[in-house]
Each structure stands twice: as C-alpha cells, then as structure tokens.
Short mmCIF file of C-alpha atoms in Angstrom, two decimals:
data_model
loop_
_atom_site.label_atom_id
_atom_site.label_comp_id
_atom_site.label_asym_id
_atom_site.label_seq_id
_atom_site.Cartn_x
_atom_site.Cartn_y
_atom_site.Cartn_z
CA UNK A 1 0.00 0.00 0.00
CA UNK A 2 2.96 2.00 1.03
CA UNK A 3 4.14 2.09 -2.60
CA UNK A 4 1.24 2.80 -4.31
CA UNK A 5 0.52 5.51 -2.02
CA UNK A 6 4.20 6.80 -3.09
CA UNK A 7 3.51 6.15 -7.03
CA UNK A 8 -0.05 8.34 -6.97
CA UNK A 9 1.62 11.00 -5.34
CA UNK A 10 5.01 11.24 -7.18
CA UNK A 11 2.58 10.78 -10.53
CA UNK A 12 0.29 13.52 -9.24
CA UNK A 13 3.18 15.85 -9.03
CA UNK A 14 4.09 15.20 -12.25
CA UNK A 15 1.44 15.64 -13.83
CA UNK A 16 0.82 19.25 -12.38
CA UNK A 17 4.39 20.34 -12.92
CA UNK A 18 3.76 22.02 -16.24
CA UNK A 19 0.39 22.71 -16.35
CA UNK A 20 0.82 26.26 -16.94
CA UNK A 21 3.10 25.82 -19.69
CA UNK A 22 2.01 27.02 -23.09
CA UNK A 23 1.47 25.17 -25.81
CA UNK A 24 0.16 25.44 -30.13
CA UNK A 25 -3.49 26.90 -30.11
CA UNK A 26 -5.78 24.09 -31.03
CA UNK A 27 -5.87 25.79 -34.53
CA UNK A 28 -2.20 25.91 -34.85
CA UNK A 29 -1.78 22.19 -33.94
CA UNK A 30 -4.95 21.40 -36.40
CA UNK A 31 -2.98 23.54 -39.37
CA UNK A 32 -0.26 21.21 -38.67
CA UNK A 33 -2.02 18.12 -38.72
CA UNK A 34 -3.83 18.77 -41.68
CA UNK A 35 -2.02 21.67 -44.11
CA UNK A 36 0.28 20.21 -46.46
CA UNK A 37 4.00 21.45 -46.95
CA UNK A 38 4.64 20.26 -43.49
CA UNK A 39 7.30 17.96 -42.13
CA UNK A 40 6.33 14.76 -40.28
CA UNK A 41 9.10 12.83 -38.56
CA UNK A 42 8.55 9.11 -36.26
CA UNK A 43 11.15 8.77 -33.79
CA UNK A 44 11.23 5.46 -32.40
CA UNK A 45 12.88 4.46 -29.08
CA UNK A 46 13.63 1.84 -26.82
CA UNK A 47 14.46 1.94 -23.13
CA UNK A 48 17.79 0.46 -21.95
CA UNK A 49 17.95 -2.42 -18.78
CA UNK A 50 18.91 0.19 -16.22
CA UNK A 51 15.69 1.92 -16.52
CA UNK A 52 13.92 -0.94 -14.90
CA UNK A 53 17.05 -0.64 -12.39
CA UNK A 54 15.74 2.71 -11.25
CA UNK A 55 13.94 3.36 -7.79
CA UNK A 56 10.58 5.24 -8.77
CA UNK A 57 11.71 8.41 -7.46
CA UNK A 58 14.53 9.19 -9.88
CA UNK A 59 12.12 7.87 -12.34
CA UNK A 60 10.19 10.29 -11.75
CA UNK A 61 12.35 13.46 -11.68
CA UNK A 62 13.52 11.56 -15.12
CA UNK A 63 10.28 11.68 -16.36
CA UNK A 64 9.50 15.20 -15.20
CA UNK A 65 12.23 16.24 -16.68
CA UNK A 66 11.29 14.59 -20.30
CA UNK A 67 7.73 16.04 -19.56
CA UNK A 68 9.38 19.87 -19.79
CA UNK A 69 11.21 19.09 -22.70
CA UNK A 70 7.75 17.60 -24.73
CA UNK A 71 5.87 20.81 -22.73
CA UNK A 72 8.78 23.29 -23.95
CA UNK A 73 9.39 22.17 -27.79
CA UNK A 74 4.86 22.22 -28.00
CA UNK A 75 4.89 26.10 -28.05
CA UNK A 76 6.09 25.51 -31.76
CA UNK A 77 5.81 21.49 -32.55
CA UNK A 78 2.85 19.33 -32.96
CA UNK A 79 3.88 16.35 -30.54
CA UNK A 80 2.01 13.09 -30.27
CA UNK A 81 3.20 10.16 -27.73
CA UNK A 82 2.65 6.27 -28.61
CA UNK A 83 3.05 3.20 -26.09
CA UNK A 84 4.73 0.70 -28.83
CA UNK A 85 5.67 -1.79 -25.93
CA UNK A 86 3.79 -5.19 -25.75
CA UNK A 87 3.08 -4.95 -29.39
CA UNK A 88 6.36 -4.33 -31.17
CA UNK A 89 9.90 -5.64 -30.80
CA UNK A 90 10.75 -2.63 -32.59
CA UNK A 91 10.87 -0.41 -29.86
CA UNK A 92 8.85 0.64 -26.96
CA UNK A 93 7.85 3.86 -27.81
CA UNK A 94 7.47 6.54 -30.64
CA UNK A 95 7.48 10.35 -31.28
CA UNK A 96 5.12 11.86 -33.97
CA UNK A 97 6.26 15.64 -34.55
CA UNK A 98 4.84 17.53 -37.36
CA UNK A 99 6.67 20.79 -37.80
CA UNK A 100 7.03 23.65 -40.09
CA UNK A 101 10.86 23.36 -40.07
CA UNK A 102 12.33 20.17 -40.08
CA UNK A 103 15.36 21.73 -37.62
CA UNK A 104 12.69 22.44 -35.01
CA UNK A 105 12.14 18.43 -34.84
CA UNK A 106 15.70 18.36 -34.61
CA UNK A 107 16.14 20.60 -31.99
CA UNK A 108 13.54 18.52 -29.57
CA UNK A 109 14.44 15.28 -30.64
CA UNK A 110 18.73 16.59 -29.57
CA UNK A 111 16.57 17.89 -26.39
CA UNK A 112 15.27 15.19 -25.57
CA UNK A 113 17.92 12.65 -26.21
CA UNK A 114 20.16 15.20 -24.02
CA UNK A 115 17.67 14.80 -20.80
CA UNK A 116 17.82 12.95 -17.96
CA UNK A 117 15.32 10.51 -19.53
CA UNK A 118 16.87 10.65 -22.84
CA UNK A 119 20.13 8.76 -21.33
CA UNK A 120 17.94 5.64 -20.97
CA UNK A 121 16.90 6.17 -24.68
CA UNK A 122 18.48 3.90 -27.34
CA UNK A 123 17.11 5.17 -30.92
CA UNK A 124 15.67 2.43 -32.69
CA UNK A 125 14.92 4.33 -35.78
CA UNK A 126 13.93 7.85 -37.24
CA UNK A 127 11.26 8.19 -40.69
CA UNK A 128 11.17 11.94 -42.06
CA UNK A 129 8.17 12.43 -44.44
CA UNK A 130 6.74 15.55 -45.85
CA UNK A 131 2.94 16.23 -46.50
CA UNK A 132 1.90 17.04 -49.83
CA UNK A 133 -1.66 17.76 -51.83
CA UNK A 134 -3.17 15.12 -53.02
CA UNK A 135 -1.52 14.16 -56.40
CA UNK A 136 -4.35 11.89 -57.55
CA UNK A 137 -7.73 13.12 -56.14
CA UNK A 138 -8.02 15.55 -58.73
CA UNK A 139 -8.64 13.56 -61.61
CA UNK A 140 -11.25 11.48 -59.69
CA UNK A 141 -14.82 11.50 -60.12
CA UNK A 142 -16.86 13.71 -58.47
CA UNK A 143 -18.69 10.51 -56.70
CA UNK A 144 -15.36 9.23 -55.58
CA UNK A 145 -14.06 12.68 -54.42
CA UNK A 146 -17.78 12.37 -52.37
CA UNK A 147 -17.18 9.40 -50.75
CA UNK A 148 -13.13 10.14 -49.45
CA UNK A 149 -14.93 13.05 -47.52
CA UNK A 150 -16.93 10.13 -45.87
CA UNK A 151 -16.69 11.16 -41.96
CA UNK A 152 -15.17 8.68 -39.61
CA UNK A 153 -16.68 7.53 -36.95
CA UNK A 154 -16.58 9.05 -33.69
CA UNK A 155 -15.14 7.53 -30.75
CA UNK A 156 -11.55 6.92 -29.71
CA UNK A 157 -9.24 5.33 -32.19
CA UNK A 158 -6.60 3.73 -30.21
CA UNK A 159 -4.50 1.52 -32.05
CA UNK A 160 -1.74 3.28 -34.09
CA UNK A 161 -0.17 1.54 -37.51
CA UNK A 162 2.93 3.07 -39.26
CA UNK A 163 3.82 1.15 -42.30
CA UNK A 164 7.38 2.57 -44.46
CA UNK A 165 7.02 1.84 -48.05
CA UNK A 166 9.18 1.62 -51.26
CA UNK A 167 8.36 2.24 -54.96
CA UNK A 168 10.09 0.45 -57.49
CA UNK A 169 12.14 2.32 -60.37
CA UNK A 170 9.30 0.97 -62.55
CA UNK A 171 6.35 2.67 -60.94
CA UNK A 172 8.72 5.96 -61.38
CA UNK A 173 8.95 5.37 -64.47
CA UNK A 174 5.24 4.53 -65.98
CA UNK A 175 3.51 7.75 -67.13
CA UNK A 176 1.04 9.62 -65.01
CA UNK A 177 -1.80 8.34 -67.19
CA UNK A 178 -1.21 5.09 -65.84
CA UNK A 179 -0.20 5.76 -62.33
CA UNK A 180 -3.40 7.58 -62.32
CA UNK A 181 -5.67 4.85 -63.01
CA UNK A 182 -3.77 2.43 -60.71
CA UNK A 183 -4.21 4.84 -57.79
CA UNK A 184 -7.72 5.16 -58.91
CA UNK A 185 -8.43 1.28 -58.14
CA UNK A 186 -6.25 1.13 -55.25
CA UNK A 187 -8.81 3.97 -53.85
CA UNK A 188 -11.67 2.45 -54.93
CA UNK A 189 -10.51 -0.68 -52.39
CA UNK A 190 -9.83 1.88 -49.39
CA UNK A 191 -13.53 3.03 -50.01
CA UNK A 192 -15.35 0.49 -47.56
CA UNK A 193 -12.87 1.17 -44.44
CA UNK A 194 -12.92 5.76 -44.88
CA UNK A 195 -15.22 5.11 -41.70
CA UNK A 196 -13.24 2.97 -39.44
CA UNK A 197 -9.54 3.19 -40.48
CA UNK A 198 -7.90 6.73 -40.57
CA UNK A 199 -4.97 7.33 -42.84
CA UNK A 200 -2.41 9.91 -43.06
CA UNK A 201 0.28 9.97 -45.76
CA UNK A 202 3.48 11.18 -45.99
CA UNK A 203 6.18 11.91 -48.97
CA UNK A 204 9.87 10.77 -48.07
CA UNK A 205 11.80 10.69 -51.38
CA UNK A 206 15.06 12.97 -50.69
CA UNK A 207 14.67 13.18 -47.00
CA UNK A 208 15.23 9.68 -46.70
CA UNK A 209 15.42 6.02 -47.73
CA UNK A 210 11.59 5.53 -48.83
CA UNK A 211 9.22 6.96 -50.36
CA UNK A 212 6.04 7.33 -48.36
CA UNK A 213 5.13 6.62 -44.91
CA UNK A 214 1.72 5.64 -44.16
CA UNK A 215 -0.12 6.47 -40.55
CA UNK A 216 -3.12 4.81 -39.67
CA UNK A 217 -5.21 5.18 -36.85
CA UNK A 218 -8.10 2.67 -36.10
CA UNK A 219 -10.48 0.94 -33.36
CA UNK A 220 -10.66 -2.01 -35.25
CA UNK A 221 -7.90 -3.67 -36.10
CA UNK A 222 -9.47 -6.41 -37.84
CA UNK A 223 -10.71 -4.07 -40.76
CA UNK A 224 -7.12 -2.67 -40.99
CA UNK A 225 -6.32 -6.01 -41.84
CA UNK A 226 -8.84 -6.50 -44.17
CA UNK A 227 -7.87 -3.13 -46.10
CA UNK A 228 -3.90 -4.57 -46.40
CA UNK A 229 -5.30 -7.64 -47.67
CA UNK A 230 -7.42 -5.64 -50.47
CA UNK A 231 -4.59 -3.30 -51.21
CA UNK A 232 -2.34 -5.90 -51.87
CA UNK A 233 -4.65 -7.64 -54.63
CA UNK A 234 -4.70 -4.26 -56.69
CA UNK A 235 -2.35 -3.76 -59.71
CA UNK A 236 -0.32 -0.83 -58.32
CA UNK A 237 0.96 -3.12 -55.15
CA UNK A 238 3.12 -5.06 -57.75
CA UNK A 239 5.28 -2.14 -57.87
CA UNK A 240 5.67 -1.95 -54.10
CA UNK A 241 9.55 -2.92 -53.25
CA UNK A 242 9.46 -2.68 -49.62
CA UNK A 243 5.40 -2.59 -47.29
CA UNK A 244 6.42 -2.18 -43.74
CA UNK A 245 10.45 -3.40 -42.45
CA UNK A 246 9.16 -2.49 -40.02
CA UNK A 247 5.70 -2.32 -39.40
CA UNK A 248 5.24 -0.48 -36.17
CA UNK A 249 1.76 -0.87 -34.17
CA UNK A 250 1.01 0.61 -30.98
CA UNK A 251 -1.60 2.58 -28.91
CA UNK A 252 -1.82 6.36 -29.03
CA UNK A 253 -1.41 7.84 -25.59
CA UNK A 254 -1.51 11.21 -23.71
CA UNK A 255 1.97 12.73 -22.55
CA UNK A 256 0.49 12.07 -18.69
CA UNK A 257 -0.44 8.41 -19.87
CA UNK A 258 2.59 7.50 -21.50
CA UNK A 259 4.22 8.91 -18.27
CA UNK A 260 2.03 6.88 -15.74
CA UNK A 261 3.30 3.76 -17.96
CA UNK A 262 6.46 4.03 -17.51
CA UNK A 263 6.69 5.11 -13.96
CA UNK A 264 5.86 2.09 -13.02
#
C-alpha cells in the first residue's frame, strides 16, 4: 500500500508540474495536422535495462524532466506520444512531430535525447516524411471525391499503424496516365474502411530512404487487416519494393499516460 501511495503522489506531481506551460493553439496544432508542406518525422525508441534498475523516485524526476522538454518544444511542434511496448519488438515507444521546419524536430528530438530521460533512450529508428496535396484526387470522379470526404466515426481510435514503403524504379517510371488509373483502383478498395480506419500519408523521397510513410489510426484492427489484404490484390501493389520493415503498431497515448506507464 505503502508504494502505491508513493507512485499516486510522485505521478500527481508530475502531472501538475507544467500545467501552466504554453502550448500550439488548437488551430495551430490542427494547421499542422492537416495543411500540407509540413514535415512529419517518427522517432522510435527503446528503453535500456537500467531503466527498470531505477527506484521510482529518480524515475520520476527523469520523467519530469522529459515532460518539460515535450511541454517546452509544444509552443512551436505538434507532438504526439505512442506506447509501442507489448506490441512491437521494434521499440517501446514513438514520437510523432509535425513541424514547419524540419530543424525544429531536430532541436527537440537533440533535447530530448540530451535529458535525464533521454540517457535511458536507445534510438531504434527515425522516418522523415513531408505532407503534400493530393496528387491523384483531382482527376477522380466527383462521386469518388464524395465518398473520401466520408466522416469517420466518432469515438476513440486507439491503435496506431505506421507502415514505411518503397516504390520500385518501374512505378517511377510509368507515365502519369497510368499511375493515375492504378491509384484510382487502389482507392476504390480503401472506399469500404474511410469510416473505421484513418490514414495519413506522408512523402519521403530525398529526406530519406523511402518513399512514403503511411499512418493509420483505427479501433478495429481487424478491418485494418482487411484493407492490407485488399490493397495488396490491386495492380499498383506489384510495384511496391518494400510494405512495412518495419511495421510499427502501438496505442496512441496522452503525454500524462505515457508517463504513468512508464513510472511504473
């Protein structure tokens, strides 16, 4: 009882540390989230043996500590927080900034890494994407263009899905015409999961070894699978060199929740 008592109260303290500290305006974050021509970077992490070696006080100040940092770099940095551990031997958790500058993800990711909590960090991998318009959408039928406005449902959506992927030098090289009408089908099999499967894409070419990474964010996980298994019947997957390597799944946590995780 004794050290539960202690874990409430070192987590309440935590958790009202920064609560004055500013952060984006809910518009500012939404521009981010939504406007293209803005950089999106996945920092994945795991946590070295000694963490587990640490008494819950000094994980705490550690975790404090990383709280500032996240608090600090959100006056100018979208900042989402992902619990990738029990679900991925890729890492155990994972950083989604979206910035205007890609040297302002930089700067908190250095941050971060340079914090108390940040010595227990070993960087499992880093994905830098850029958000673009819609290349394809434009040429679609009005019907179509209808139905991707689809709202999703409402509710919580807390299972998270990043999945790298690689072009061959053949899909680069087929004419838009073409491209076009593959993407077109490949659409047309999203179609029946707009409602329960969110996606987010991301353009990588030049800022690093892929091409696009793609963000889901579902409730169901069983109609994310079903959508990979209809993407991967279409024509344009046959031009797909690399679909996931590695495929990162996880749940999509608060700063606080993330923090009462690993506190414990």
């Amino acid at each position: 009882m004794r050290r539960w008592y202690g874990t409430c109260a070192g987590l309440i303290a935590l958790s009202i540390v920064f609560l004055s500290a500013p952060a984006l305006a809910a518009g500012d974050r939404d521009t981010l989230l939504s406007e293209p021509g803005v950089y999106g970077t996945f920092a994945v992490f795991s946590l070295e043996d000694g963490w587990g070696k640490q008494d819950l006080t000094t994980r705490i100040a550690h975790l404090t500590a990383m709280k500032g940092v996240v608090e600090q770099h959100r006056e100018r940095i979208a900042i989402d927080v992902y619990l990738l551990r029990g679900l991925s031997d890729h890492g155990d958790i994972m950083f989604r900034i979206h910035a205007p500058e890609l040297r302002d993800t930089q700067k908190f990711l250095v941050d971060l890494q340079n914090s108390l909590f940040g010595k227990f960090l070993e960087t499992v991998g880093i994905m830098n994407g850029l958000t673009k318009k819609a290349n394809y959408v434009p040429g679609f039928s009005d019907q179509m263009k209808a139905d991707l406005k689809a709202a999703s449902e409402s509710g919580p959506t807390p299972y998270a899905i990043v999945i790298p992927i690689r072009k061959s030098a053949e899909w680069w090289g087929l004419d838009q015409d073409t491209r076009a009408a593959m993407m077109k089908e490949h659409t047309e099999a999203t179609l029946p999961y707009l409602k329960t499967v969110k996606r987010k894409l991301y353009h990588s070419s030049g800022v690093d070894d892929l091409d696009f990474i793609t963000y889901f964010e579902t409730s169901k996980l069983e109609d994310f699978h079903s959508l990979v298994l209809s993407l991967q019947k279409v024509k344009e997957y046959q031009y797909t060199r690399r679909f996931g390597h590695p495929t990162l799944l996880g749940t999509v946590k608060s700063l606080d929740g993330l923090i009462e995780t690993l506190a414990q």
